[in-house]
Coordinates of C-alpha atoms in Angstrom, one line a residue:
M3 CA 51.4 75.7 89.1
N4 CA 54.3 77.3 91.0
G5 CA 56.4 77.5 87.8
T6 CA 53.6 79.3 86.0
L7 CA 53.1 81.7 88.9
F8 CA 56.9 82.5 89.0
K9 CA 56.9 83.1 85.3
L10 CA 54.0 85.5 85.6
K11 CA 55.7 87.4 88.4
A12 CA 59.0 87.5 86.5
N13 CA 57.3 88.9 83.5
H14 CA 55.8 91.7 85.6
I15 CA 59.1 92.5 87.3
L16 CA 60.9 92.6 84.0
K17 CA 58.3 94.8 82.5
Y18 CA 58.6 97.4 85.3
L19 CA 62.4 97.1 85.4
F20 CA 62.8 97.6 81.6
P21 CA 62.6 101.5 81.6
V22 CA 65.1 101.7 84.4
L23 CA 67.5 99.2 82.8
L24 CA 67.1 101.1 79.4
I25 CA 68.0 104.5 81.0
Y26 CA 70.9 102.8 83.0
S27 CA 72.2 101.2 79.8
V28 CA 72.0 104.4 77.7
A29 CA 73.5 106.7 80.6
V30 CA 76.1 104.3 82.0
L31 CA 76.8 101.0 80.3
I32 CA 76.9 102.1 76.7
P33 CA 79.3 105.0 77.4
L34 CA 81.4 102.8 79.5
V35 CA 81.7 100.1 76.7
M36 CA 82.3 102.8 74.2
S37 CA 85.1 104.4 76.3
F38 CA 86.8 100.9 76.6
V39 CA 86.6 100.5 72.9
Y40 CA 88.0 103.9 72.2
S41 CA 90.9 103.1 74.6
L42 CA 91.9 100.3 72.2
F43 CA 92.4 102.7 69.3
D44 CA 95.0 105.4 68.7
D45 CA 94.3 109.1 69.3
T46 CA 92.8 109.6 65.9
G47 CA 90.4 106.7 66.5
T48 CA 91.3 105.0 63.2
A49 CA 94.0 102.4 64.1
F50 CA 93.5 99.5 66.5
I51 CA 96.5 99.4 68.9
G52 CA 95.3 96.9 71.5
L53 CA 96.5 97.6 75.1
Q54 CA 99.2 100.1 74.1
N55 CA 97.4 103.0 75.8
Y56 CA 97.2 101.0 79.0
A57 CA 100.9 100.3 78.8
A58 CA 101.6 104.0 78.4
L59 CA 99.2 104.7 81.3
L60 CA 101.2 102.5 83.7
K61 CA 104.3 104.6 82.8
D62 CA 102.5 107.9 83.0
S63 CA 104.0 109.7 86.1
V64 CA 101.4 112.5 85.8
F65 CA 98.5 109.9 86.1
W66 CA 100.1 108.5 89.2
I67 CA 100.5 112.0 90.7
S68 CA 96.9 112.7 90.0
F69 CA 96.0 109.4 91.7
K70 CA 97.9 110.4 94.7
N71 CA 96.1 113.7 94.8
N72 CA 92.8 111.8 94.7
I73 CA 93.9 109.7 97.6
I74 CA 94.8 112.8 99.6
L75 CA 91.4 114.3 98.9
V76 CA 89.7 111.0 99.9
V77 CA 91.5 111.0 103.3
F78 CA 90.6 114.6 104.0
C79 CA 87.1 114.2 102.8
V80 CA 86.4 111.1 104.8
V81 CA 87.7 112.8 108.0
G82 CA 86.1 116.2 107.1
Q83 CA 82.8 115.2 105.6
V84 CA 81.9 112.0 107.5
G85 CA 83.7 112.8 110.7
I86 CA 82.5 116.3 111.2
A87 CA 79.0 115.3 110.0
F88 CA 78.8 112.7 112.7
I89 CA 80.0 115.2 115.4
V90 CA 77.5 117.8 114.3
A91 CA 74.7 115.3 114.1
A92 CA 75.4 114.1 117.6
L93 CA 75.3 117.8 118.7
L94 CA 72.0 118.4 117.0
N95 CA 70.6 115.3 118.5
T96 CA 71.0 116.6 122.0
K97 CA 68.1 118.4 123.7
F98 CA 70.3 121.3 124.9
L99 CA 70.9 122.9 121.4
K100 CA 68.4 125.5 120.4
M101 CA 67.1 126.3 116.9
R102 CA 68.1 122.9 115.5
S103 CA 66.1 123.3 112.3
L104 CA 68.0 126.5 111.5
H105 CA 71.3 124.8 112.1
R106 CA 70.3 121.8 109.9
L107 CA 69.2 124.2 107.1
A108 CA 72.4 126.2 107.3
I109 CA 74.6 123.2 107.2
F110 CA 72.6 121.4 104.4
L111 CA 72.3 124.5 102.2
P112 CA 75.7 124.1 100.4
V113 CA 74.7 120.7 99.3
V114 CA 72.2 122.1 96.8
L115 CA 74.8 124.4 95.2
A116 CA 76.2 123.4 91.9
P117 CA 79.9 122.3 92.3
V118 CA 80.9 125.0 89.8
V119 CA 79.2 127.7 91.9
T120 CA 81.0 126.3 95.1
G121 CA 84.3 126.4 93.3
Y122 CA 83.8 129.9 92.2
L123 CA 82.8 131.1 95.6
W124 CA 85.9 129.5 97.2
T125 CA 88.1 131.0 94.5
I126 CA 86.9 134.4 95.7
I127 CA 87.5 133.4 99.3
Y128 CA 91.0 132.5 98.5
N129 CA 91.7 135.5 96.4
Y130 CA 95.0 137.1 97.4
R131 CA 93.9 140.8 97.2
F132 CA 90.3 140.8 98.4
G133 CA 89.6 137.3 99.6
L134 CA 87.9 136.7 102.9
L135 CA 90.6 134.3 104.1
N136 CA 93.5 136.7 103.8
W137 CA 91.3 139.5 105.4
F138 CA 90.6 137.2 108.3
I139 CA 94.2 136.1 109.0
G140 CA 95.2 139.8 108.5
L141 CA 93.3 140.6 111.6
F142 CA 95.8 138.5 113.6
G143 CA 98.8 140.2 111.9
M144 CA 99.5 137.2 109.6
E145 CA 100.8 137.8 106.0
P146 CA 98.3 137.0 103.1
G147 CA 98.8 133.8 101.2
L148 CA 98.6 132.7 97.7
W149 CA 96.5 129.7 98.7
L150 CA 95.7 128.3 95.2
D151 CA 99.1 129.2 93.7
D152 CA 101.4 127.2 96.1
P153 CA 101.9 123.7 94.7
E154 CA 102.6 122.4 98.2
K155 CA 99.4 123.7 99.7
V156 CA 96.9 123.7 96.9
I157 CA 95.7 120.1 97.2
Y158 CA 94.8 120.8 100.8
M159 CA 93.1 124.1 100.1
V160 CA 90.9 122.6 97.3
S161 CA 89.8 119.9 99.8
I162 CA 88.1 122.5 102.1
P163 CA 85.3 123.4 99.6
L164 CA 84.7 119.7 99.0
I165 CA 84.3 119.2 102.7
W166 CA 82.3 122.3 103.3
Q167 CA 79.8 121.5 100.6
Y168 CA 79.0 117.9 101.5
I169 CA 79.0 117.9 105.3
G170 CA 75.2 118.5 105.1
L171 CA 74.6 115.4 103.1
Y172 CA 76.2 113.1 105.6
L173 CA 74.6 115.1 108.5
I174 CA 71.2 114.2 107.2
I175 CA 72.2 110.5 106.9
F176 CA 73.6 110.4 110.4
L177 CA 70.6 112.3 111.8
A178 CA 68.3 109.8 110.2
G179 CA 70.3 107.0 111.7
M180 CA 70.3 108.4 115.1
Q181 CA 66.6 109.0 115.2
N182 CA 66.1 105.3 114.4
I183 CA 68.1 104.2 117.5
P184 CA 65.5 103.0 120.1
K185 CA 64.9 105.7 122.7
E186 CA 65.1 103.2 125.5
I187 CA 68.8 102.5 124.8
S188 CA 69.7 106.2 125.0
D189 CA 67.6 106.7 128.1
A190 CA 69.3 103.6 129.7
A191 CA 72.7 105.1 128.9
E192 CA 71.8 108.4 130.5
I193 CA 70.4 106.7 133.6
D194 CA 73.7 104.8 133.9
G195 CA 75.4 108.2 134.0
A196 CA 76.9 108.3 130.5
N197 CA 77.9 111.8 129.3
W198 CA 77.5 113.1 125.7
F199 CA 80.9 111.7 124.7
Q200 CA 80.4 108.2 126.3
K201 CA 76.8 108.0 124.9
N202 CA 78.2 108.6 121.3
L203 CA 81.2 106.2 121.9
Y204 CA 79.3 103.3 123.3
V205 CA 75.8 103.7 121.8
N206 CA 75.6 105.8 118.7
I207 CA 78.8 104.6 117.0
P208 CA 78.1 100.8 117.4
M209 CA 74.4 101.3 116.5
L210 CA 75.3 103.4 113.4
K211 CA 77.9 101.0 112.0
G212 CA 75.8 100.2 108.9
V213 CA 75.1 103.9 108.3
T214 CA 78.7 104.8 108.8
Q215 CA 79.7 102.2 106.3
V216 CA 77.3 103.5 103.6
A217 CA 78.5 107.1 104.3
L218 CA 82.1 106.0 103.9
M219 CA 81.3 104.4 100.5
L220 CA 79.5 107.4 99.2
C221 CA 82.2 109.7 100.4
I222 CA 85.1 107.6 98.8
S223 CA 83.2 107.0 95.5
G224 CA 82.2 110.7 95.2
T225 CA 85.6 112.0 96.0
M226 CA 87.5 109.6 93.6
K227 CA 85.5 111.1 90.7
T228 CA 85.7 114.8 91.8
F229 CA 86.3 117.2 88.9
D230 CA 84.1 120.3 88.9
H231 CA 85.4 122.1 91.9
I232 CA 89.0 121.7 90.9
F233 CA 88.4 122.4 87.3
V234 CA 86.9 125.8 88.3
M235 CA 89.4 126.7 91.1
T236 CA 92.7 125.6 89.6
G237 CA 92.3 123.5 86.5
G238 CA 94.6 121.0 88.1
G239 CA 97.4 123.5 88.7
P240 CA 99.7 125.0 89.5
G241 CA 101.7 122.3 87.7
T242 CA 100.2 119.1 88.8
G243 CA 99.6 120.3 92.4
S244 CA 95.9 119.8 92.4
L245 CA 95.5 117.5 89.3
V246 CA 93.1 114.7 89.8
M247 CA 92.4 111.7 87.6
A248 CA 89.2 113.0 86.1
Q249 CA 91.0 116.3 85.2
H250 CA 93.8 114.3 83.7
A251 CA 91.3 112.3 81.5
Y252 CA 89.6 115.6 80.5
N253 CA 92.9 117.3 79.5
N254 CA 93.9 114.3 77.3
A255 CA 90.5 113.8 75.7
F256 CA 89.4 117.3 75.2
L257 CA 92.4 119.7 75.3
M258 CA 95.0 117.5 73.7
S259 CA 92.5 115.6 71.4
K260 CA 94.0 112.3 72.6
T261 CA 90.7 110.4 72.6
G262 CA 92.2 106.9 72.9
Y263 CA 94.6 107.8 75.7
G264 CA 91.9 109.9 77.5
S265 CA 89.6 106.9 77.4
A266 CA 92.3 104.7 78.8
V267 CA 92.8 107.1 81.7
S268 CA 89.0 107.0 82.4
I269 CA 89.0 103.2 82.5
G270 CA 92.1 103.2 84.7
M271 CA 90.5 105.7 87.0
M272 CA 87.4 103.5 87.3
I273 CA 89.5 100.4 88.0
L274 CA 91.5 102.1 90.7
S275 CA 88.4 103.6 92.3
A276 CA 86.6 100.2 92.3
T277 CA 89.7 98.6 93.9
I278 CA 89.9 101.2 96.7
I279 CA 86.2 100.8 97.4
L280 CA 86.5 97.0 97.5
V281 CA 89.5 97.1 99.8
T282 CA 87.8 99.6 102.1
M283 CA 84.7 97.5 102.2
K284 CA 86.8 94.5 103.2
L285 CA 88.7 96.6 105.9
I286 CA 85.5 97.9 107.5
G287 CA 83.8 94.5 107.3
M288 CA 81.1 95.7 105.0
S289 CA 79.0 93.1 103.2
D290 CA 75.5 92.7 101.7
K291 CA 74.5 90.9 104.9
N292 CA 74.9 93.9 107.3
V293 CA 74.0 96.8 105.0

């Protein structure tokens, strides 16, 4: 009887999951498998060459430079997006701040912009001749800068639009988490004399551990595959100053018509990203049990 009941339930579950699995397979799994298959062929896609593209990838200094740039962006975005979002959420969660809805809307608004639009806006802001940034620092007597043309600075400059656009996303996540903290705990901390800083340090941060872990994973995975902003702002340049792995894969596959090698770069990017996420999950003690 129990076996029949389980079979009936399983059939219903599979029936409802089938459309989702079909879409996921068409959108993710099949392209992934095809990319792996392409990576085993030469650039014309006619001769099977095994793992030669992966051997070349390991020796490709440009790929490792792009990986290093991705890591820099991850560090800046984790601190900028998640860190600033938590601080802003803690400020918005106080009863002293007025017009909180307006602040939330203003901070969340960039999230709905297309990355291409964000990249274009910040390209104008960084413009040497009429950019807002050079105008602003000019008010303090500072010399204008070529923000996107300096190989030493460009990777840091392109991280700012990424941070600016997605603070609002993590702000909403943290606000939702803070609103789920029992009010009795916050009230008890205030009665004990905890100030804003102590309340966040000893109440909000421990209570939001699971939320913070999820935010970190979203931030790292999103930043490792970043492409649109940098493609619009610099195209990966000057030189390899702002080149990221996704841009390197694009350049090889579409600009140089090296389909096999471009696919190998994509698979390598996926493996490195998954490794970093798994290591981070291990470091922050994230597991299925506490998420």
